[in-house]
Every structure is written in structure tokens, then in C-alpha cells.
PDB file of C-alpha atoms in Angstrom:
ATOM      1  CA  UNK A   1     -21.381 -17.829  41.747  1.00 76.00           C
ATOM      2  CA  UNK A   2     -19.393 -16.414  39.044  1.00 87.00           C
ATOM      3  CA  UNK A   3     -17.266 -17.904  36.243  1.00 84.00           C
ATOM      4  CA  UNK A   4     -13.956 -16.672  37.813  1.00 88.00           C
ATOM      5  CA  UNK A   5     -14.676 -19.024  40.688  1.00 87.00           C
ATOM      6  CA  UNK A   6     -15.619 -21.643  38.528  1.00 87.00           C
ATOM      7  CA  UNK A   7     -12.240 -21.192  36.543  1.00 88.00           C
ATOM      8  CA  UNK A   8     -10.286 -21.296  39.941  1.00 89.00           C
ATOM      9  CA  UNK A   9     -12.001 -24.518  40.826  1.00 87.00           C
ATOM     10  CA  UNK A  10     -11.177 -26.213  37.285  1.00 86.00           C
ATOM     11  CA  UNK A  11      -7.589 -25.010  37.401  1.00 88.00           C
ATOM     12  CA  UNK A  12      -7.123 -26.359  40.981  1.00 87.00           C
ATOM     13  CA  UNK A  13      -8.436 -29.867  39.957  1.00 87.00           C
ATOM     14  CA  UNK A  14      -6.225 -29.589  36.670  1.00 87.00           C
ATOM     15  CA  UNK A  15      -3.083 -28.337  38.211  1.00 86.00           C
ATOM     16  CA  UNK A  16      -3.457 -29.844  41.782  1.00 85.00           C
ATOM     17  CA  UNK A  17      -2.051 -26.910  43.529  1.00 84.00           C
ATOM     18  CA  UNK A  18      -3.441 -23.392  44.901  1.00 87.00           C
ATOM     19  CA  UNK A  19      -0.104 -22.056  44.333  1.00 85.00           C
ATOM     20  CA  UNK A  20       0.062 -22.903  40.694  1.00 86.00           C
ATOM     21  CA  UNK A  21      -3.317 -21.782  40.315  1.00 85.00           C
ATOM     22  CA  UNK A  22      -2.427 -18.429  41.823  1.00 86.00           C
ATOM     23  CA  UNK A  23       0.718 -18.088  39.584  1.00 87.00           C
ATOM     24  CA  UNK A  24      -1.108 -18.726  36.489  1.00 87.00           C
ATOM     25  CA  UNK A  25      -3.837 -16.245  37.499  1.00 88.00           C
ATOM     26  CA  UNK A  26      -1.621 -13.578  38.628  1.00 88.00           C
ATOM     27  CA  UNK A  27      -3.377 -13.493  42.092  1.00 90.00           C
ATOM     28  CA  UNK A  28      -2.313 -14.619  45.710  1.00 88.00           C
ATOM     29  CA  UNK A  29      -2.861 -18.074  47.002  1.00 87.00           C
ATOM     30  CA  UNK A  30      -5.293 -16.696  49.607  1.00 87.00           C
ATOM     31  CA  UNK A  31      -7.447 -15.217  47.072  1.00 88.00           C
ATOM     32  CA  UNK A  32      -7.799 -18.056  45.323  1.00 85.00           C
ATOM     33  CA  UNK A  33      -8.680 -20.135  48.520  1.00 86.00           C
ATOM     34  CA  UNK A  34     -11.096 -17.722  49.548  1.00 89.00           C
ATOM     35  CA  UNK A  35     -12.687 -17.879  46.012  1.00 88.00           C
ATOM     36  CA  UNK A  36     -12.895 -21.456  46.105  1.00 87.00           C
ATOM     37  CA  UNK A  37     -14.295 -21.518  49.713  1.00 89.00           C
ATOM     38  CA  UNK A  38     -17.137 -19.057  48.842  1.00 87.00           C
ATOM     39  CA  UNK A  39     -18.108 -21.330  46.018  1.00 87.00           C
ATOM     40  CA  UNK A  40     -18.346 -24.288  48.269  1.00 87.00           C
ATOM     41  CA  UNK A  41     -20.455 -22.074  50.551  1.00 89.00           C
ATOM     42  CA  UNK A  42     -22.664 -21.189  47.787  1.00 89.00           C
ATOM     43  CA  UNK A  43     -22.970 -24.970  46.599  1.00 88.00           C
ATOM     44  CA  UNK A  44     -23.199 -26.383  50.340  1.00 90.00           C
ATOM     45  CA  UNK A  45     -20.727 -28.914  49.356  1.00 91.00           C
ATOM     46  CA  UNK A  46     -16.832 -29.596  49.970  1.00 91.00           C
ATOM     47  CA  UNK A  47     -15.165 -29.328  46.645  1.00 89.00           C
ATOM     48  CA  UNK A  48     -11.435 -30.165  47.990  1.00 89.00           C
ATOM     49  CA  UNK A  49     -10.115 -31.879  50.994  1.00 89.00           C
ATOM     50  CA  UNK A  50      -7.070 -29.667  52.005  1.00 85.00           C
ATOM     51  CA  UNK A  51      -4.119 -30.772  53.978  1.00 78.00           C
ATOM     52  CA  UNK A  52      -1.080 -28.215  54.295  1.00 72.00           C
ATOM     53  CA  UNK A  53      -0.351 -26.990  50.625  1.00 70.00           C
ATOM     54  CA  UNK A  54      -1.999 -30.096  49.191  1.00 79.00           C
ATOM     55  CA  UNK A  55      -5.559 -30.154  47.758  1.00 88.00           C
ATOM     56  CA  UNK A  56      -7.455 -33.295  46.461  1.00 90.00           C
ATOM     57  CA  UNK A  57     -10.765 -32.761  44.693  1.00 90.00           C
ATOM     58  CA  UNK A  58     -13.597 -34.481  46.104  1.00 91.00           C
ATOM     59  CA  UNK A  59     -16.033 -36.900  44.171  1.00 90.00           C
ATOM     60  CA  UNK A  60     -18.630 -33.941  43.973  1.00 90.00           C
ATOM     61  CA  UNK A  61     -15.787 -31.479  42.279  1.00 87.00           C
ATOM     62  CA  UNK A  62     -14.952 -34.267  39.850  1.00 90.00           C
ATOM     63  CA  UNK A  63     -18.603 -34.877  38.975  1.00 90.00           C
ATOM     64  CA  UNK A  64     -19.080 -31.182  38.325  1.00 88.00           C
ATOM     65  CA  UNK A  65     -15.803 -30.817  36.220  1.00 89.00           C
ATOM     66  CA  UNK A  66     -17.252 -31.329  32.928  1.00 91.00           C
ATOM     67  CA  UNK A  67     -20.218 -29.294  33.338  1.00 89.00           C
ATOM     68  CA  UNK A  68     -17.835 -26.436  34.671  1.00 88.00           C
ATOM     69  CA  UNK A  69     -15.632 -26.590  31.622  1.00 89.00           C
ATOM     70  CA  UNK A  70     -18.497 -26.414  29.343  1.00 90.00           C
ATOM     71  CA  UNK A  71     -19.712 -23.352  30.965  1.00 90.00           C
ATOM     72  CA  UNK A  72     -16.252 -21.809  30.671  1.00 88.00           C
ATOM     73  CA  UNK A  73     -16.036 -22.655  27.015  1.00 87.00           C
ATOM     74  CA  UNK A  74     -19.495 -21.064  26.373  1.00 86.00           C
ATOM     75  CA  UNK A  75     -18.250 -17.945  28.255  1.00 83.00           C
ATOM     76  CA  UNK A  76     -15.177 -17.753  25.900  1.00 81.00           C
ATOM     77  CA  UNK A  77     -17.091 -18.143  22.832  1.00 77.00           C
ATOM     78  CA  UNK A  78     -19.469 -15.299  23.936  1.00 78.00           C
ATOM     79  CA  UNK A  79     -16.420 -12.999  24.660  1.00 76.00           C
ATOM     80  CA  UNK A  80     -14.962 -13.932  21.226  1.00 68.00           C
ATOM     81  CA  UNK A  81     -18.238 -13.151  19.397  1.00 65.00           C
ATOM     82  CA  UNK A  82     -18.576  -9.916  21.299  1.00 69.00           C
ATOM     83  CA  UNK A  83     -14.779  -9.113  20.342  1.00 64.00           C
ATOM     84  CA  UNK A  84     -15.581 -10.011  16.660  1.00 57.00           C
ATOM     85  CA  UNK A  85     -18.653  -8.073  16.654  1.00 57.00           C
ATOM     86  CA  UNK A  86     -16.475  -4.872  17.636  1.00 57.00           C
ATOM     87  CA  UNK A  87     -14.393  -5.642  14.803  1.00 54.00           C
ATOM     88  CA  UNK A  88     -17.309  -6.393  12.399  1.00 53.00           C
ATOM     89  CA  UNK A  89     -21.007  -6.452  12.497  1.00 60.00           C
ATOM     90  CA  UNK A  90     -21.147  -9.396  10.235  1.00 76.00           C
ATOM     91  CA  UNK A  91     -22.133 -12.756  11.653  1.00 82.00           C
ATOM     92  CA  UNK A  92     -23.093 -14.521   8.243  1.00 90.00           C
ATOM     93  CA  UNK A  93     -22.142 -13.844   4.729  1.00 94.00           C
ATOM     94  CA  UNK A  94     -24.332 -15.297   2.075  1.00 96.00           C
ATOM     95  CA  UNK A  95     -22.443 -15.224  -1.427  1.00 97.00           C
ATOM     96  CA  UNK A  96     -23.790 -15.946  -4.824  1.00 97.00           C
ATOM     97  CA  UNK A  97     -21.022 -16.343  -7.479  1.00 97.00           C
ATOM     98  CA  UNK A  98     -20.332 -17.696 -10.874  1.00 96.00           C
ATOM     99  CA  UNK A  99     -17.482 -20.317 -11.625  1.00 95.00           C
ATOM    100  CA  UNK A 100     -15.307 -18.000 -13.681  1.00 96.00           C
ATOM    101  CA  UNK A 101     -12.648 -18.437 -10.780  1.00 96.00           C
ATOM    102  CA  UNK A 102     -11.190 -21.638  -9.996  1.00 94.00           C
ATOM    103  CA  UNK A 103     -13.250 -23.669  -7.346  1.00 94.00           C
ATOM    104  CA  UNK A 104      -9.791 -23.903  -5.283  1.00 95.00           C
ATOM    105  CA  UNK A 105      -9.602 -20.150  -5.262  1.00 96.00           C
ATOM    106  CA  UNK A 106     -12.963 -19.888  -3.384  1.00 97.00           C
ATOM    107  CA  UNK A 107     -12.003 -22.750  -1.188  1.00 96.00           C
ATOM    108  CA  UNK A 108      -8.865 -21.259  -0.122  1.00 97.00           C
ATOM    109  CA  UNK A 109     -10.457 -17.792   0.411  1.00 97.00           C
ATOM    110  CA  UNK A 110     -13.257 -19.103   2.613  1.00 96.00           C
ATOM    111  CA  UNK A 111     -11.032 -21.333   4.677  1.00 96.00           C
ATOM    112  CA  UNK A 112      -8.443 -18.367   5.378  1.00 96.00           C
ATOM    113  CA  UNK A 113     -11.223 -16.048   6.399  1.00 94.00           C
ATOM    114  CA  UNK A 114     -13.038 -18.704   8.526  1.00 93.00           C
ATOM    115  CA  UNK A 115      -9.720 -19.135  10.268  1.00 92.00           C
ATOM    116  CA  UNK A 116      -9.328 -15.555  10.784  1.00 88.00           C
ATOM    117  CA  UNK A 117     -12.963 -14.947  11.601  1.00 88.00           C
ATOM    118  CA  UNK A 118     -13.955 -18.291  13.233  1.00 87.00           C
ATOM    119  CA  UNK A 119     -17.497 -17.195  14.309  1.00 83.00           C
ATOM    120  CA  UNK A 120     -18.625 -15.995  11.080  1.00 89.00           C
ATOM    121  CA  UNK A 121     -20.671 -18.138   8.993  1.00 92.00           C
ATOM    122  CA  UNK A 122     -20.211 -18.364   5.197  1.00 95.00           C
ATOM    123  CA  UNK A 123     -22.809 -19.587   2.635  1.00 96.00           C
ATOM    124  CA  UNK A 124     -21.690 -20.019  -1.230  1.00 96.00           C
ATOM    125  CA  UNK A 125     -24.225 -20.886  -4.004  1.00 96.00           C
ATOM    126  CA  UNK A 126     -23.414 -21.119  -7.648  1.00 95.00           C
ATOM    127  CA  UNK A 127     -25.376 -19.095 -10.201  1.00 94.00           C
ATOM    128  CA  UNK A 128     -24.965 -17.575 -13.784  1.00 93.00           C
ATOM    129  CA  UNK A 129     -23.776 -13.958 -14.050  1.00 93.00           C
ATOM    130  CA  UNK A 130     -27.197 -13.171 -15.373  1.00 92.00           C
ATOM    131  CA  UNK A 131     -28.935 -14.544 -12.316  1.00 92.00           C
ATOM    132  CA  UNK A 132     -26.984 -13.163  -9.777  1.00 94.00           C
ATOM    133  CA  UNK A 133     -28.223  -9.479  -9.465  1.00 94.00           C
ATOM    134  CA  UNK A 134     -31.817 -10.798  -8.926  1.00 93.00           C
ATOM    135  CA  UNK A 135     -30.718 -13.066  -6.377  1.00 94.00           C
ATOM    136  CA  UNK A 136     -28.961 -10.294  -4.326  1.00 96.00           C
ATOM    137  CA  UNK A 137     -31.790  -7.921  -4.953  1.00 94.00           C
ATOM    138  CA  UNK A 138     -34.195 -10.531  -3.605  1.00 93.00           C
ATOM    139  CA  UNK A 139     -32.253 -10.570  -0.270  1.00 93.00           C
ATOM    140  CA  UNK A 140     -31.571 -14.318  -0.774  1.00 95.00           C
ATOM    141  CA  UNK A 141     -27.784 -13.537  -0.672  1.00 95.00           C
ATOM    142  CA  UNK A 142     -25.832 -10.700   0.363  1.00 95.00           C
ATOM    143  CA  UNK A 143     -23.050 -10.467  -2.140  1.00 97.00           C
ATOM    144  CA  UNK A 144     -23.011 -11.554  -5.836  1.00 97.00           C
ATOM    145  CA  UNK A 145     -19.538 -12.096  -7.608  1.00 98.00           C
ATOM    146  CA  UNK A 146     -19.613 -12.524 -11.421  1.00 97.00           C
ATOM    147  CA  UNK A 147     -17.931 -11.726 -14.815  1.00 96.00           C
ATOM    148  CA  UNK A 148     -19.772  -8.922 -16.635  1.00 93.00           C
ATOM    149  CA  UNK A 149     -22.897  -8.542 -14.342  1.00 94.00           C
ATOM    150  CA  UNK A 150     -25.869  -6.829 -15.983  1.00 91.00           C
ATOM    151  CA  UNK A 151     -26.995  -3.651 -14.268  1.00 91.00           C
ATOM    152  CA  UNK A 152     -29.810  -3.589 -11.710  1.00 91.00           C
ATOM    153  CA  UNK A 153     -31.467  -0.450 -10.392  1.00 90.00           C
ATOM    154  CA  UNK A 154     -31.541  -1.729  -6.655  1.00 91.00           C
ATOM    155  CA  UNK A 155     -27.986  -2.734  -6.601  1.00 93.00           C
ATOM    156  CA  UNK A 156     -24.910  -1.304  -6.208  1.00 94.00           C
ATOM    157  CA  UNK A 157     -21.754  -2.710  -8.434  1.00 95.00           C
ATOM    158  CA  UNK A 158     -17.968  -2.561  -8.068  1.00 94.00           C
ATOM    159  CA  UNK A 159     -15.202  -3.743 -10.213  1.00 95.00           C
ATOM    160  CA  UNK A 160     -12.880  -6.148  -8.770  1.00 95.00           C
ATOM    161  CA  UNK A 161     -10.521  -6.293 -11.809  1.00 95.00           C
ATOM    162  CA  UNK A 162     -10.333  -7.408 -15.442  1.00 95.00           C
ATOM    163  CA  UNK A 163     -10.678 -10.889 -16.839  1.00 96.00           C
ATOM    164  CA  UNK A 164      -9.707 -12.117 -20.058  1.00 95.00           C
ATOM    165  CA  UNK A 165     -12.114 -14.322 -21.891  1.00 96.00           C
ATOM    166  CA  UNK A 166     -10.775 -16.417 -24.731  1.00 95.00           C
ATOM    167  CA  UNK A 167     -12.191 -18.160 -27.852  1.00 95.00           C
ATOM    168  CA  UNK A 168     -10.909 -21.677 -27.706  1.00 96.00           C
ATOM    169  CA  UNK A 169     -11.401 -25.289 -28.710  1.00 95.00           C
ATOM    170  CA  UNK A 170      -9.853 -28.542 -27.818  1.00 94.00           C
ATOM    171  CA  UNK A 171      -6.284 -29.137 -29.134  1.00 93.00           C
ATOM    172  CA  UNK A 172      -7.748 -32.156 -31.320  1.00 93.00           C
ATOM    173  CA  UNK A 173     -10.907 -30.183 -32.598  1.00 94.00           C
ATOM    174  CA  UNK A 174     -10.908 -29.602 -36.448  1.00 93.00           C
ATOM    175  CA  UNK A 175     -10.976 -25.782 -35.842  1.00 92.00           C
ATOM    176  CA  UNK A 176      -7.844 -26.091 -33.770  1.00 90.00           C
ATOM    177  CA  UNK A 177      -6.056 -27.620 -36.878  1.00 90.00           C
ATOM    178  CA  UNK A 178      -6.506 -24.548 -39.048  1.00 90.00           C
ATOM    179  CA  UNK A 179      -3.843 -21.871 -39.501  1.00 90.00           C
ATOM    180  CA  UNK A 180      -6.580 -19.187 -39.987  1.00 92.00           C
ATOM    181  CA  UNK A 181     -10.383 -18.992 -39.253  1.00 89.00           C
ATOM    182  CA  UNK A 182     -13.032 -16.526 -40.017  1.00 87.00           C
ATOM    183  CA  UNK A 183     -16.564 -16.228 -38.386  1.00 87.00           C
ATOM    184  CA  UNK A 184     -18.156 -18.353 -41.094  1.00 89.00           C
ATOM    185  CA  UNK A 185     -16.037 -21.272 -39.920  1.00 90.00           C
ATOM    186  CA  UNK A 186     -17.279 -20.824 -36.291  1.00 90.00           C
ATOM    187  CA  UNK A 187     -20.935 -20.254 -37.559  1.00 90.00           C
ATOM    188  CA  UNK A 188     -20.534 -23.790 -39.311  1.00 91.00           C
ATOM    189  CA  UNK A 189     -19.260 -25.412 -36.113  1.00 93.00           C
ATOM    190  CA  UNK A 190     -21.103 -26.058 -32.815  1.00 94.00           C
ATOM    191  CA  UNK A 191     -20.639 -23.628 -30.206  1.00 94.00           C
ATOM    192  CA  UNK A 192     -21.033 -24.315 -26.338  1.00 96.00           C
ATOM    193  CA  UNK A 193     -22.066 -21.346 -24.437  1.00 94.00           C
ATOM    194  CA  UNK A 194     -23.484 -20.086 -21.232  1.00 92.00           C
ATOM    195  CA  UNK A 195     -27.172 -20.258 -21.081  1.00 91.00           C
ATOM    196  CA  UNK A 196     -29.511 -18.762 -18.232  1.00 89.00           C
ATOM    197  CA  UNK A 197     -33.278 -19.064 -18.015  1.00 83.00           C
ATOM    198  CA  UNK A 198     -34.746 -15.870 -17.224  1.00 78.00           C
ATOM    199  CA  UNK A 199     -38.377 -14.535 -16.885  1.00 75.00           C
ATOM    200  CA  UNK A 200     -39.740 -17.598 -19.270  1.00 75.00           C
ATOM    201  CA  UNK A 201     -36.832 -17.175 -21.896  1.00 81.00           C
ATOM    202  CA  UNK A 202     -33.431 -18.426 -22.330  1.00 79.00           C
ATOM    203  CA  UNK A 203     -30.426 -16.119 -22.602  1.00 82.00           C
ATOM    204  CA  UNK A 204     -27.209 -17.238 -24.223  1.00 83.00           C
ATOM    205  CA  UNK A 205     -23.855 -15.455 -23.874  1.00 79.00           C
ATOM    206  CA  UNK A 206     -21.641 -14.372 -26.859  1.00 78.00           C
ATOM    207  CA  UNK A 207     -23.782 -16.896 -29.360  1.00 83.00           C
ATOM    208  CA  UNK A 208     -22.603 -16.681 -32.921  1.00 81.00           C
ATOM    209  CA  UNK A 209     -23.630 -20.127 -34.171  1.00 81.00           C
ATOM    210  CA  UNK A 210     -27.098 -21.326 -34.681  1.00 87.00           C
ATOM    211  CA  UNK A 211     -25.622 -24.696 -33.975  1.00 91.00           C
ATOM    212  CA  UNK A 212     -25.025 -24.382 -30.064  1.00 92.00           C
ATOM    213  CA  UNK A 213     -25.332 -26.195 -26.801  1.00 95.00           C
ATOM    214  CA  UNK A 214     -26.460 -24.009 -23.853  1.00 93.00           C
ATOM    215  CA  UNK A 215     -24.946 -24.993 -20.491  1.00 94.00           C
ATOM    216  CA  UNK A 216     -25.311 -23.474 -17.014  1.00 91.00           C
ATOM    217  CA  UNK A 217     -21.686 -22.904 -15.790  1.00 94.00           C
ATOM    218  CA  UNK A 218     -18.403 -22.291 -17.265  1.00 95.00           C
ATOM    219  CA  UNK A 219     -16.836 -25.596 -15.822  1.00 95.00           C
ATOM    220  CA  UNK A 220     -19.605 -27.612 -17.620  1.00 96.00           C
ATOM    221  CA  UNK A 221     -18.591 -25.666 -20.746  1.00 96.00           C
ATOM    222  CA  UNK A 222     -15.024 -26.350 -20.394  1.00 96.00           C
ATOM    223  CA  UNK A 223     -15.451 -30.014 -19.867  1.00 95.00           C
ATOM    224  CA  UNK A 224     -17.491 -30.246 -23.068  1.00 96.00           C
ATOM    225  CA  UNK A 225     -15.005 -28.353 -25.049  1.00 96.00           C
ATOM    226  CA  UNK A 226     -12.463 -30.994 -23.801  1.00 95.00           C
ATOM    227  CA  UNK A 227     -14.776 -33.771 -25.244  1.00 95.00           C
ATOM    228  CA  UNK A 228     -14.197 -32.038 -28.523  1.00 95.00           C
ATOM    229  CA  UNK A 229     -17.865 -31.228 -28.921  1.00 95.00           C
ATOM    230  CA  UNK A 230     -17.227 -27.658 -29.891  1.00 94.00           C
ATOM    231  CA  UNK A 231     -15.815 -23.994 -29.502  1.00 95.00           C
ATOM    232  CA  UNK A 232     -16.427 -21.752 -26.673  1.00 95.00           C
ATOM    233  CA  UNK A 233     -15.730 -18.255 -25.131  1.00 95.00           C
ATOM    234  CA  UNK A 234     -14.021 -19.262 -21.514  1.00 96.00           C
ATOM    235  CA  UNK A 235     -12.499 -17.156 -18.643  1.00 96.00           C
ATOM    236  CA  UNK A 236      -8.700 -17.298 -18.809  1.00 96.00           C
ATOM    237  CA  UNK A 237      -8.409 -18.591 -15.164  1.00 96.00           C
ATOM    238  CA  UNK A 238     -10.244 -21.845 -16.219  1.00 95.00           C
ATOM    239  CA  UNK A 239      -7.910 -22.410 -19.027  1.00 95.00           C
ATOM    240  CA  UNK A 240      -4.391 -21.908 -17.660  1.00 92.00           C
ATOM    241  CA  UNK A 241      -3.029 -25.306 -17.392  1.00 92.00           C
ATOM    242  CA  UNK A 242      -5.137 -26.784 -20.522  1.00 94.00           C
ATOM    243  CA  UNK A 243      -3.629 -24.015 -22.600  1.00 93.00           C
ATOM    244  CA  UNK A 244      -0.068 -24.737 -21.471  1.00 94.00           C
ATOM    245  CA  UNK A 245      -0.367 -28.607 -22.113  1.00 94.00           C
ATOM    246  CA  UNK A 246      -1.986 -28.104 -25.513  1.00 93.00           C
ATOM    247  CA  UNK A 247      -5.048 -29.676 -24.485  1.00 95.00           C
ATOM    248  CA  UNK A 248      -6.854 -26.484 -25.529  1.00 96.00           C
ATOM    249  CA  UNK A 249      -6.000 -23.946 -28.189  1.00 95.00           C
ATOM    250  CA  UNK A 250      -6.947 -20.268 -28.630  1.00 95.00           C
ATOM    251  CA  UNK A 251      -8.570 -20.187 -32.013  1.00 94.00           C
ATOM    252  CA  UNK A 252      -6.598 -18.272 -34.769  1.00 92.00           C
ATOM    253  CA  UNK A 253      -9.484 -15.992 -35.319  1.00 90.00           C
ATOM    254  CA  UNK A 254     -10.070 -12.080 -34.733  1.00 88.00           C
ATOM    255  CA  UNK A 255     -11.159 -11.343 -32.109  1.00 89.00           C
ATOM    256  CA  UNK A 256      -9.926 -14.416 -29.958  1.00 90.00           C
ATOM    257  CA  UNK A 257      -9.861 -12.567 -26.578  1.00 92.00           C
ATOM    258  CA  UNK A 258     -12.096 -10.105 -24.950  1.00 93.00           C
ATOM    259  CA  UNK A 259     -11.632  -8.269 -21.532  1.00 95.00           C
ATOM    260  CA  UNK A 260     -14.462  -8.086 -19.201  1.00 95.00           C
ATOM    261  CA  UNK A 261     -14.873  -6.709 -15.663  1.00 96.00           C
ATOM    262  CA  UNK A 262     -15.141  -9.120 -12.779  1.00 97.00           C
ATOM    263  CA  UNK A 263     -17.700  -7.554 -10.528  1.00 97.00           C
ATOM    264  CA  UNK A 264     -19.534  -7.655  -6.979  1.00 97.00           C
ATOM    265  CA  UNK A 265     -22.861  -6.335  -6.723  1.00 97.00           C
ATOM    266  CA  UNK A 266     -24.841  -5.646  -3.381  1.00 95.00           C
ATOM    267  CA  UNK A 267     -27.998  -3.973  -2.195  1.00 94.00           C
ATOM    268  CA  UNK A 268     -27.789  -0.177  -1.623  1.00 90.00           C
ATOM    269  CA  UNK A 269     -28.834  -0.866   1.833  1.00 88.00           C
ATOM    270  CA  UNK A 270     -26.192  -3.287   2.466  1.00 88.00           C
ATOM    271  CA  UNK A 271     -22.942  -2.085   4.163  1.00 84.00           C
ATOM    272  CA  UNK A 272     -19.748  -4.166   3.619  1.00 87.00           C
ATOM    273  CA  UNK A 273     -18.328  -4.951   6.708  1.00 87.00           C
ATOM    274  CA  UNK A 274     -14.556  -5.807   7.435  1.00 88.00           C
ATOM    275  CA  UNK A 275     -14.886  -9.481   6.340  1.00 91.00           C
ATOM    276  CA  UNK A 276     -16.684  -8.605   3.135  1.00 93.00           C
ATOM    277  CA  UNK A 277     -13.982  -6.008   2.334  1.00 92.00           C
ATOM    278  CA  UNK A 278     -11.259  -8.503   2.842  1.00 93.00           C
ATOM    279  CA  UNK A 279     -12.690 -11.120   0.857  1.00 96.00           C
ATOM    280  CA  UNK A 280     -13.045  -8.348  -2.052  1.00 96.00           C
ATOM    281  CA  UNK A 281      -9.503  -7.219  -1.390  1.00 95.00           C
ATOM    282  CA  UNK A 282      -8.308 -10.816  -1.714  1.00 96.00           C
ATOM    283  CA  UNK A 283     -10.178 -11.155  -5.112  1.00 97.00           C
ATOM    284  CA  UNK A 284      -8.909  -7.817  -6.597  1.00 96.00           C
ATOM    285  CA  UNK A 285      -5.146  -8.689  -5.621  1.00 95.00           C
ATOM    286  CA  UNK A 286      -5.644 -12.081  -7.117  1.00 96.00           C
ATOM    287  CA  UNK A 287      -6.914 -10.768 -10.426  1.00 95.00           C
ATOM    288  CA  UNK A 288      -4.250  -8.308 -10.619  1.00 92.00           C
ATOM    289  CA  UNK A 289      -1.500 -11.003 -10.070  1.00 90.00           C
ATOM    290  CA  UNK A 290      -3.132 -13.256 -12.676  1.00 86.00           C
ATOM    291  CA  UNK A 291      -2.993 -10.816 -15.394  1.00 71.00           C
TER     292      UNK A 291
END
């Protein structure tokens, strides 16, 4: 028994004609008939009642149909996986990333890649830029994407593109009502900053004020800024709509914007495959078009 014989049997049941099966498979009618007859001999059962050009599946054939179709589907998956392996040796991509990019971007990117490479599994976890290198170095994930990643001796880093980080507050916050500010004004106001617990201590990013709230993600910071709790440095991709609507305001103090590299890091022993490279290229293109 081989899968070609099973396919002939299934098609004969579905199409109801050996001639139609032969036409679809690009073979002669007699070749299809011999294939099915050989299968009947091997099984020791009659699969079709034949009368001239007409064929009618027996109860045995109908009982075997579902199992045969499952076997053929498994064969297709195996073939597809082998073809995909020839294109890329990646079967799973584990990604740790910060939330400097909108969640919608990650959803769209993963869905698009999954549609193009359906047999590859994707895992995405959230981490701060300070945490990402250690997660990658430990082998917990394959790739780490983040804003201004710290260097790590065991990792390679690649710049994906520059990202603007802006100093903002809610449009209704008292700081936003001023025509001009200086750093003393900011030091005397609550700052909301990115915080990470590393090796028994907390690291805070861009902290200026001693009156601060540390949070573990950019989106949490943005939401608290929106509640008029304080001011913060935030990545431009998370601010676009709020700045346009006036819900947020870039603070009138120099500097009110910084440029940082958005980067990917991976272990020196890790080779980026086709899908990983496709993801990196998609990200670089998006950053270039954004600014």
C-alpha cells in the first residue's frame, strides 16, 4: 500500500468515476483501475462495485474513507514541512520584545509571517529593554527586540532603525499649560519612568525627578500620563494619535526629544533564518517609513 493508491481510492469515491480520477491525476484510466485493484488485493476486500464505466463504493470503502483522508492530510503536512525546511531551518521562533512598537504592529507582523510560513510556531513575550539581553543570553528566547538595548558580551546586536523618544505630558497637565519650562520645573513634578528589577536593584530609565513612579512597560506609562499623573519620556510610535488629537503635548523644554536605536539581539551561535530575517526587514522598513 502506498499513499498514491489511497489517493486514487479517495478520489474515486469523491468523483464517482475512474475517468475523472485519471484526468485529474494525468494518468490513464487503466492505470487508476490497476492501482485500486492492487489495493483491494492487499486489503483483501472489495472497495468498488464496477459496472461498465460506473463505480460504486462499497460499505468497506466508505468506512475507510475518513482514515484514508487523514493519512493523506498527514502526508501533505509532512511534505509541506520538508519544503519549508528547505527554505528555512526554523521551526519555532521565540521572541522577547518591549512595547515601544504598537501591539497592532506585532499582531500584523506575526499573522503575515504565519500565513506565509504556516508550519512555523511563534512565541512572543514582553520584557523591558534592560531585561531582554539576559533572556536571550540564557536561551529562553531566540531574538530580543527593544529600544536602546544594553550591550551583552555573549550577544550580537543589529540596529533596526532610529526611533524618536519624546518628553510629554497630558494636554491637561499643569506642565502643558506653560509656554516655557526648565529642568527645575520637571524635577518638581512627578515623573513616570520605565523601571526594571535587575540583580537585586531597580533600574529606572531617564530619571530626572526624585518624585517618580516606575512602571514595567511603555504602555503603562502612557496610560498613567493620560491620567494626568505626571510627565514621561515615551517612544513616538505610541504617541502619534494622542499628539494629533491634543490629548498629549510635547513639553516646551530642551531637549524634548531624543533619538535611540531600536535593536535586535541574538546569541552569537544563533543563525538568523529566512523567517527571522523577514521579520527584521519588515521592522526596519516600518521604522524607516514612520520617521
